[in-house]
Coordinates of C-alpha atoms and ligand atoms in Angstrom, one line a residue:
X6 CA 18.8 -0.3 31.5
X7 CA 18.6 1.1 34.6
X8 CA 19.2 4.9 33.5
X9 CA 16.4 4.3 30.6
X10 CA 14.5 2.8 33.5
X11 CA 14.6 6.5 35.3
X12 CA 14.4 8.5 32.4
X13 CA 10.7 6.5 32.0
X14 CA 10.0 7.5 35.9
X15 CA 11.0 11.0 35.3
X16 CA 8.8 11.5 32.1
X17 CA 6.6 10.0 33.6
X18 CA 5.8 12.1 36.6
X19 CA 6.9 15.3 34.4
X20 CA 3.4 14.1 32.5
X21 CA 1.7 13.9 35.5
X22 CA 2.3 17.2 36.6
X23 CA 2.0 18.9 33.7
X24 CA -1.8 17.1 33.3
X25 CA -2.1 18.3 36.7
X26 CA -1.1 21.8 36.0
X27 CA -1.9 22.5 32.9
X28 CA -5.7 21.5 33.0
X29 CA -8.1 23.7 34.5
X30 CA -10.1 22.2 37.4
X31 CA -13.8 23.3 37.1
X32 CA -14.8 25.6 39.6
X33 CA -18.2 24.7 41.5
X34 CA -18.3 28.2 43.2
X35 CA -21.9 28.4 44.6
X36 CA -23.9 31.6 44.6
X37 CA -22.9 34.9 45.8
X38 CA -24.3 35.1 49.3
X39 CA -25.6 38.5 50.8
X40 CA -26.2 39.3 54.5
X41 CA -29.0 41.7 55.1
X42 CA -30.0 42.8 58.6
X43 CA -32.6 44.6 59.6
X44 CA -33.4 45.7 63.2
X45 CA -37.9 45.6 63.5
X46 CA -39.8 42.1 63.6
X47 CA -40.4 39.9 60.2
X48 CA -43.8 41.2 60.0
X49 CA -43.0 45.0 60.2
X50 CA -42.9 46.7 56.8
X51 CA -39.4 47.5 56.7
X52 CA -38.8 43.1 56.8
X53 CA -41.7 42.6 54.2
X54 CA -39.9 45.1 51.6
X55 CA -37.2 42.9 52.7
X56 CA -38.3 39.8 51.7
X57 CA -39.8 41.4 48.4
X58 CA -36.4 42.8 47.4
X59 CA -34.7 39.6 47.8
X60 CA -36.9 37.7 46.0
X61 CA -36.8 39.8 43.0
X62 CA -33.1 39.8 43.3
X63 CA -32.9 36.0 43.6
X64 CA -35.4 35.5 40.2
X65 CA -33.5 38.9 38.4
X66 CA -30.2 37.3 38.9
X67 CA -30.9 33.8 38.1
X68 CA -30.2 32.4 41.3
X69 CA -26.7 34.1 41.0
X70 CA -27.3 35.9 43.8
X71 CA -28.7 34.4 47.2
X72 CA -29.8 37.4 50.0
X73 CA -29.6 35.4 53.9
X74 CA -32.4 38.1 55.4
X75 CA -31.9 39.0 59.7
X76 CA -35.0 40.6 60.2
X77 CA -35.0 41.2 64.2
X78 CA -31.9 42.8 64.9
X79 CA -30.5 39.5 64.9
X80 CA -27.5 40.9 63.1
X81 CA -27.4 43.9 63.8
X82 CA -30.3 46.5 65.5
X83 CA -31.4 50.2 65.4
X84 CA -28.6 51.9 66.8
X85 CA -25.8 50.0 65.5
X86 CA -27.2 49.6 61.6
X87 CA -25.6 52.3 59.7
X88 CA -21.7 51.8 61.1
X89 CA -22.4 48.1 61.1
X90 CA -22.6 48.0 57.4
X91 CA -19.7 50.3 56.7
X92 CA -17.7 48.1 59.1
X93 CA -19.4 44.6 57.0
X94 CA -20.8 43.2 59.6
X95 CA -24.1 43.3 57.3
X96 CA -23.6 43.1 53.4
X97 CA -26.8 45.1 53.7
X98 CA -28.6 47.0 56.2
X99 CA -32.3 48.6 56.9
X100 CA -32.1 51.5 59.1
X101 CA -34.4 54.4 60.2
X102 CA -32.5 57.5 59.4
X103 CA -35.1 59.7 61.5
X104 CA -33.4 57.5 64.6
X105 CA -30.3 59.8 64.1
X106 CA -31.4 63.4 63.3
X107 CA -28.0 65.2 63.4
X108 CA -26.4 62.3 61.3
X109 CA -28.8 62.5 58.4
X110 CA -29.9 65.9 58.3
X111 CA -30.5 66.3 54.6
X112 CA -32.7 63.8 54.0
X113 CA -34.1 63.9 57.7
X114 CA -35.3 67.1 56.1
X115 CA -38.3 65.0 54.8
X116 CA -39.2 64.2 58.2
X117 CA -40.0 68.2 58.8
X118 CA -44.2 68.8 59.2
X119 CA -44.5 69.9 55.5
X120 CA -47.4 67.9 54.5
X121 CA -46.2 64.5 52.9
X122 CA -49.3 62.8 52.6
X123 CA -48.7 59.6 52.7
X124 CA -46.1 56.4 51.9
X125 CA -46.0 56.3 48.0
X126 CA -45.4 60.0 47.8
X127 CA -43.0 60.3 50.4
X128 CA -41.1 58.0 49.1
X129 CA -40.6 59.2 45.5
X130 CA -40.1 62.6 47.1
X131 CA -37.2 61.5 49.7
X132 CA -35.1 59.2 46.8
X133 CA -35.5 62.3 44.5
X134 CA -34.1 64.5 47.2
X135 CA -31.4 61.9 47.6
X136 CA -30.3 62.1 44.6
X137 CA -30.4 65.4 43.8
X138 CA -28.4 66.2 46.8
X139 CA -26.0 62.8 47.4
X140 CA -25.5 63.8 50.7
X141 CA -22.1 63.5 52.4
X142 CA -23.3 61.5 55.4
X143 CA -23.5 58.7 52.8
X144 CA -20.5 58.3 51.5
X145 CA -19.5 55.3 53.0
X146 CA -21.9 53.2 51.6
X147 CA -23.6 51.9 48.6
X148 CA -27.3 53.1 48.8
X149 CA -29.4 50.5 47.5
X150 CA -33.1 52.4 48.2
X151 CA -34.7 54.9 50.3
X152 CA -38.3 55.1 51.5
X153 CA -40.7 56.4 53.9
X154 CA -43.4 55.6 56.4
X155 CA -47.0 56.9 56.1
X156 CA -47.9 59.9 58.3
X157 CA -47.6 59.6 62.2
X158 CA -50.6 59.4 64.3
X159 CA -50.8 59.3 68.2
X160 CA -51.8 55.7 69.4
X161 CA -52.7 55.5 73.2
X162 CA -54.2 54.0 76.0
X163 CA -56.5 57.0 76.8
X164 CA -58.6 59.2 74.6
X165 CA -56.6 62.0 73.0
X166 CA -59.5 64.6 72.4
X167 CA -57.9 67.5 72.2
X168 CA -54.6 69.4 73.0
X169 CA -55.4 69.4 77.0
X170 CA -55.6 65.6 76.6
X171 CA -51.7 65.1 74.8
X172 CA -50.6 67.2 77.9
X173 CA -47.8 65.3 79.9
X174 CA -49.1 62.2 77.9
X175 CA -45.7 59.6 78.0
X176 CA -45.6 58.8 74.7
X177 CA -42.9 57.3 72.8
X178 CA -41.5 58.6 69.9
X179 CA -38.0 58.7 68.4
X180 CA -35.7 61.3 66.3
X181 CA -37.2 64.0 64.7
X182 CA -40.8 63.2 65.8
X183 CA -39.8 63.5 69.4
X184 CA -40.1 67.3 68.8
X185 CA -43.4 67.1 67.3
X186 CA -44.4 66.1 70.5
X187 CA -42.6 68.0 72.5
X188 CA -44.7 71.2 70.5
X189 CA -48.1 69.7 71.9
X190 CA -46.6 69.0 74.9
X191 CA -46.4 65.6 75.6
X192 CA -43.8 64.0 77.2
X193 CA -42.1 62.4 75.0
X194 CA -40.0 59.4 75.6
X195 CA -37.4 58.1 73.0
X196 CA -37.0 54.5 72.0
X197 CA -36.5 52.5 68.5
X198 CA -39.6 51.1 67.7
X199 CA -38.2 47.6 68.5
X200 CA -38.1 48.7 72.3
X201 CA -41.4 49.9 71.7
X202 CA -43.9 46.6 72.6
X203 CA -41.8 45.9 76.2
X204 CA -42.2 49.7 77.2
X205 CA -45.9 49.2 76.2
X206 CA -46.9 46.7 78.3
X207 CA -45.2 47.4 81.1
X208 CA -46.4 50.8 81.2
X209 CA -43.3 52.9 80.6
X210 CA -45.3 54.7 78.2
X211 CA -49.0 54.8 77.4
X212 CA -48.6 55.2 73.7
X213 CA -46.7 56.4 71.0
X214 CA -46.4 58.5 67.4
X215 CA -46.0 56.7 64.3
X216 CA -47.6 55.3 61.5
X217 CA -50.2 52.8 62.5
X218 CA -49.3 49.6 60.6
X219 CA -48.1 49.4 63.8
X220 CA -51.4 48.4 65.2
X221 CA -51.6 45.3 63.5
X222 CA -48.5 44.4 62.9
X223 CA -47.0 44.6 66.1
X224 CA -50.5 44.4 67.6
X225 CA -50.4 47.6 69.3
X226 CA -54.1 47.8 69.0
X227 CA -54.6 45.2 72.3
X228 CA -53.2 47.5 74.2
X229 CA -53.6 51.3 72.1
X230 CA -57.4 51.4 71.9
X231 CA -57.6 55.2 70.5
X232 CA -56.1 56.5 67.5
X233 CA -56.0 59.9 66.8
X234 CA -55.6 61.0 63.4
X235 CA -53.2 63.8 63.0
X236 CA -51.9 63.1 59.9
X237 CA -48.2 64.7 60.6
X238 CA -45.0 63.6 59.2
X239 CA -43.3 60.7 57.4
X240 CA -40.1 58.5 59.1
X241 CA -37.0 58.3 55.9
X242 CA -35.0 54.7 55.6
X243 CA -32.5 53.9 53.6
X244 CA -31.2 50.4 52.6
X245 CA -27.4 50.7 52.3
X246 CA -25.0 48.2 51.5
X247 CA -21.0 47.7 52.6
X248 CA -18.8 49.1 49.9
X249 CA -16.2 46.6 49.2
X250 CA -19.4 44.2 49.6
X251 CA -20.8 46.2 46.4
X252 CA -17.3 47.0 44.6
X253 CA -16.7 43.1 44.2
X254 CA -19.8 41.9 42.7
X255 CA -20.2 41.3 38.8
X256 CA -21.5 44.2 36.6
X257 CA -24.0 42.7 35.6
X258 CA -25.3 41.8 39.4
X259 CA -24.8 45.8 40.1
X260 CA -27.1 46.6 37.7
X261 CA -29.9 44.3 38.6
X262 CA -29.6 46.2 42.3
X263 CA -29.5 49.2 40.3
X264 CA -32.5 48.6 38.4
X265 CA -34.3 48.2 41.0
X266 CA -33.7 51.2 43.4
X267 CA -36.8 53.4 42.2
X268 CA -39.3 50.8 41.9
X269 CA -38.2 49.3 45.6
X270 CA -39.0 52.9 47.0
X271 CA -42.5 53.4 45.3
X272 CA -43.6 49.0 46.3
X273 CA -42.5 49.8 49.4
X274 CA -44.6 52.9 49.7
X275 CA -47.6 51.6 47.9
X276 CA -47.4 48.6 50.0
X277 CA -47.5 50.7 53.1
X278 CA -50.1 53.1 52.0
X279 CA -52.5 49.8 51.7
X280 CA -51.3 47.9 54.8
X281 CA -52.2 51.2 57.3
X282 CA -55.8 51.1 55.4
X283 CA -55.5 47.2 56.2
X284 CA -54.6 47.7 60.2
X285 CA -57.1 50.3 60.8
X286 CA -59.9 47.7 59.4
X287 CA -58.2 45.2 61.9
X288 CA -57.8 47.3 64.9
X289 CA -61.7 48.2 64.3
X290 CA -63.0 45.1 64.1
X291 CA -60.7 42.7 66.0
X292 CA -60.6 45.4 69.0
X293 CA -62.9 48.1 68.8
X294 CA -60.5 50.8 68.4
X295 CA -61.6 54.4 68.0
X296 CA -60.6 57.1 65.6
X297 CA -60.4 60.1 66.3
X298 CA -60.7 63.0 63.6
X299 CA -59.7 66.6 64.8
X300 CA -61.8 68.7 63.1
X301 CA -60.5 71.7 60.5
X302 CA -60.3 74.3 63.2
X303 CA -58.3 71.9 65.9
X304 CA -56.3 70.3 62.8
X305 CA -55.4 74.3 62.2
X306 CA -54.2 74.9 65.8
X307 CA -52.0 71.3 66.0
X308 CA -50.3 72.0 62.4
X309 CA -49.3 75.9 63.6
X310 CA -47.9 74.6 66.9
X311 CA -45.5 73.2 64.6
X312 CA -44.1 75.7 62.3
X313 CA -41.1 76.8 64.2
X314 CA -40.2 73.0 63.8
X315 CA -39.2 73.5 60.3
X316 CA -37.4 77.3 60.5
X317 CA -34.7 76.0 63.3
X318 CA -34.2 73.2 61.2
X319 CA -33.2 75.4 58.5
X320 CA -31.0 77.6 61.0
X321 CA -29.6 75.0 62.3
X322 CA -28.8 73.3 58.4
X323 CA -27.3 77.0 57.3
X324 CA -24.6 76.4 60.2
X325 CA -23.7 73.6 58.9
X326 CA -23.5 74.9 55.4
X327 CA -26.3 72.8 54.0
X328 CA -29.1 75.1 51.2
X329 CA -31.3 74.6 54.1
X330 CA -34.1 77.0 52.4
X331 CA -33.6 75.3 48.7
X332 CA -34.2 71.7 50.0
X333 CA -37.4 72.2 52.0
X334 CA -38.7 74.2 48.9
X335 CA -37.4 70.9 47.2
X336 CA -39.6 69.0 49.4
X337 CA -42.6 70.7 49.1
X338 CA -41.8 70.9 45.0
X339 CA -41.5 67.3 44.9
X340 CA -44.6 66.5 47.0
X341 CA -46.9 68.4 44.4
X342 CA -45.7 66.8 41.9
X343 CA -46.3 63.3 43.0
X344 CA -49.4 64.3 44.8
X345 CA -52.4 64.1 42.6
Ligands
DTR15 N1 -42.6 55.6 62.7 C1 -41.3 55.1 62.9 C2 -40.8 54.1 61.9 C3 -41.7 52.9 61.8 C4 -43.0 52.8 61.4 N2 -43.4 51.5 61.3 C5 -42.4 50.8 61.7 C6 -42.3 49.4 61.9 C7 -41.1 48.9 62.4 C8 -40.0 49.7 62.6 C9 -40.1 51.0 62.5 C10 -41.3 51.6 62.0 C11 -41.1 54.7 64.3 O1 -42.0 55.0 65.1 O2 -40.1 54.2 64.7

């Protein structure tokens, strides 16, 4: 009796386990969750193509996907961006490639005075040249889309007239822009443009080069009462992502990213084009600000100051054994054919 009694016991637990075992649990895995830093303020452009990008990600993916966005550098900031990403700590990242002209020199090459006129076509130029070239410096990462800024223009505290005026101006710019200035002989002072607003008002410089968004959107204009309109070249970004980050998500997710790379570079440069437009009306009428347009003949003299710019960057690109001459003839190949 008392052997059937175990034999019960025994075949009964062996049930159990086998139940236990055998039956599949359902999994309540939630959604795949992305980290995405990026290193200006939320309402800079680089944070609103942010925000853009992972809301069409979230409704493309069915909710399969959730982006957690760090706008702020509260991640990771300027400098760090790039090796913080490869080292995941960012899924994704938003960084200014002009910020490091020696690490990005191919696509940097963009950022040379060769007449980009403005955010949409820069944009489809640059993530053309990308990936006709796939250069080296990313291979490290996943690169989810490039884009550019508008043209640069010199915001200050005093008039800039004329080429006297720029003289010994402190000015901030950073990367490849800083020799733009040096050639009109400012003095240039290098910062991210998240250091920018603090050396602003306290008076570490009295202005600087970029596109002028900026006015609004950092409210520059409060302080930068002239504008003057050179017109000269474009900053490149690039949104890259870890690699294992991007190795381990479904096929299907992959493509959805993907699918979106081109059409993230020209909404991004669109949205630009329209939101300098948008600042300049606010900067007029919020605080007066004036323009100022060189005329043809000044225009002439700034642009020529420029032109060795562009030959030691393709001296310095040979040494390094990069077509130097074939991708700024790329450039300027690309930009007719998106400029119309
Ligand atoms: N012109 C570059 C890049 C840039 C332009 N607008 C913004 C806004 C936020 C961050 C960077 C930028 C620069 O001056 O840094």
């Amino acid at each position: 009796m008392k052997k059937k009694l175990r034999q019960l016991l025994i075949g009964c637990i062996a049930f159990i386990v086998f139940i236990w075992v055998g039956v599949p649990t359902p999994v309540t895995a939630g959604p795949i969750q992305l980290n995405y830093a990026n290193f200006p303020a939320a309402p800079t452009f680089p944070c609103v193509q942010m925000e853009r990008w992972k809301n069409e990600v979230e409704k493309r993916t069915n909710g399969k996907v959730v982006i957690n966005t760090f706008p702020g550098g509260t991640l990771l900031d300027a400098k760090n961006m790039f090796d913080g990403v490869i080292a995941g700590q960012a899924d994704i990242g938003c960084l200014c490639m002009a910020y490091q002209p020696g690490r990005f020199v191919v696509t940097n090459a963009t950022s040379l005075p060769l007449g980009i006129p403005d955010a949409g076509v820069g944009s489809r130029v640059l993530w053309d040249l990308y990936n006709k070239y796939k250069p080296e410096a990313f291979a490290k990462v996943k690169v989810l889309t490039m884009f550019t800024t508008a043209p640069s223009n010199i915001m200050s505290s005093k008039p800039v007239r004329n080429i006297d005026d720029i003289k010994g101006l402190d000015l901030r710019a950073s990367g490849g822009a800083a020799q733009i200035l040096k050639a009109w002989g400012a003095n240039q002072v290098g910062m991210p443009m998240s250091a920018t607003p603090e050396a602003l008002q306290k008076g570490v410089v009295q202005g600087l080069f970029s596109s002028i968004e900026v006015m609004k959107d950092y409210k520059f204009a409060e302080l930068c009462r002239f504008v003057t309109m050179t017109n000269t070249v474009i900053y490149p970004f690039a949104v890259v992502m870890n690699l294992e980050s991007w190795n381990s998500l479904p096929e299907d997710v992959q493509k959805v990213f993907d699918g979106m790379s081109t059409e993230q570079a020209e909404w991004t440069g669109n949205y630009m084009d329209n939101h300098v437009k948008e600042s300049m009306d606010w900067s007029k009428k919020e605080y007066n600000v004036e323009f100022i347009y060189l005329t043809a003949e000044q225009k002439m003299r700034w642009d020529n100051m420029l032109k060795p710019i562009t030959d030691k960057w393709i001296q310095d690109a040979q040494k390094k054994d990069l077509p130097a001459e074939a991708i700024v003839q790329d450039i300027m190949a690309l930009v007719k054919k998106y400029f119309k």
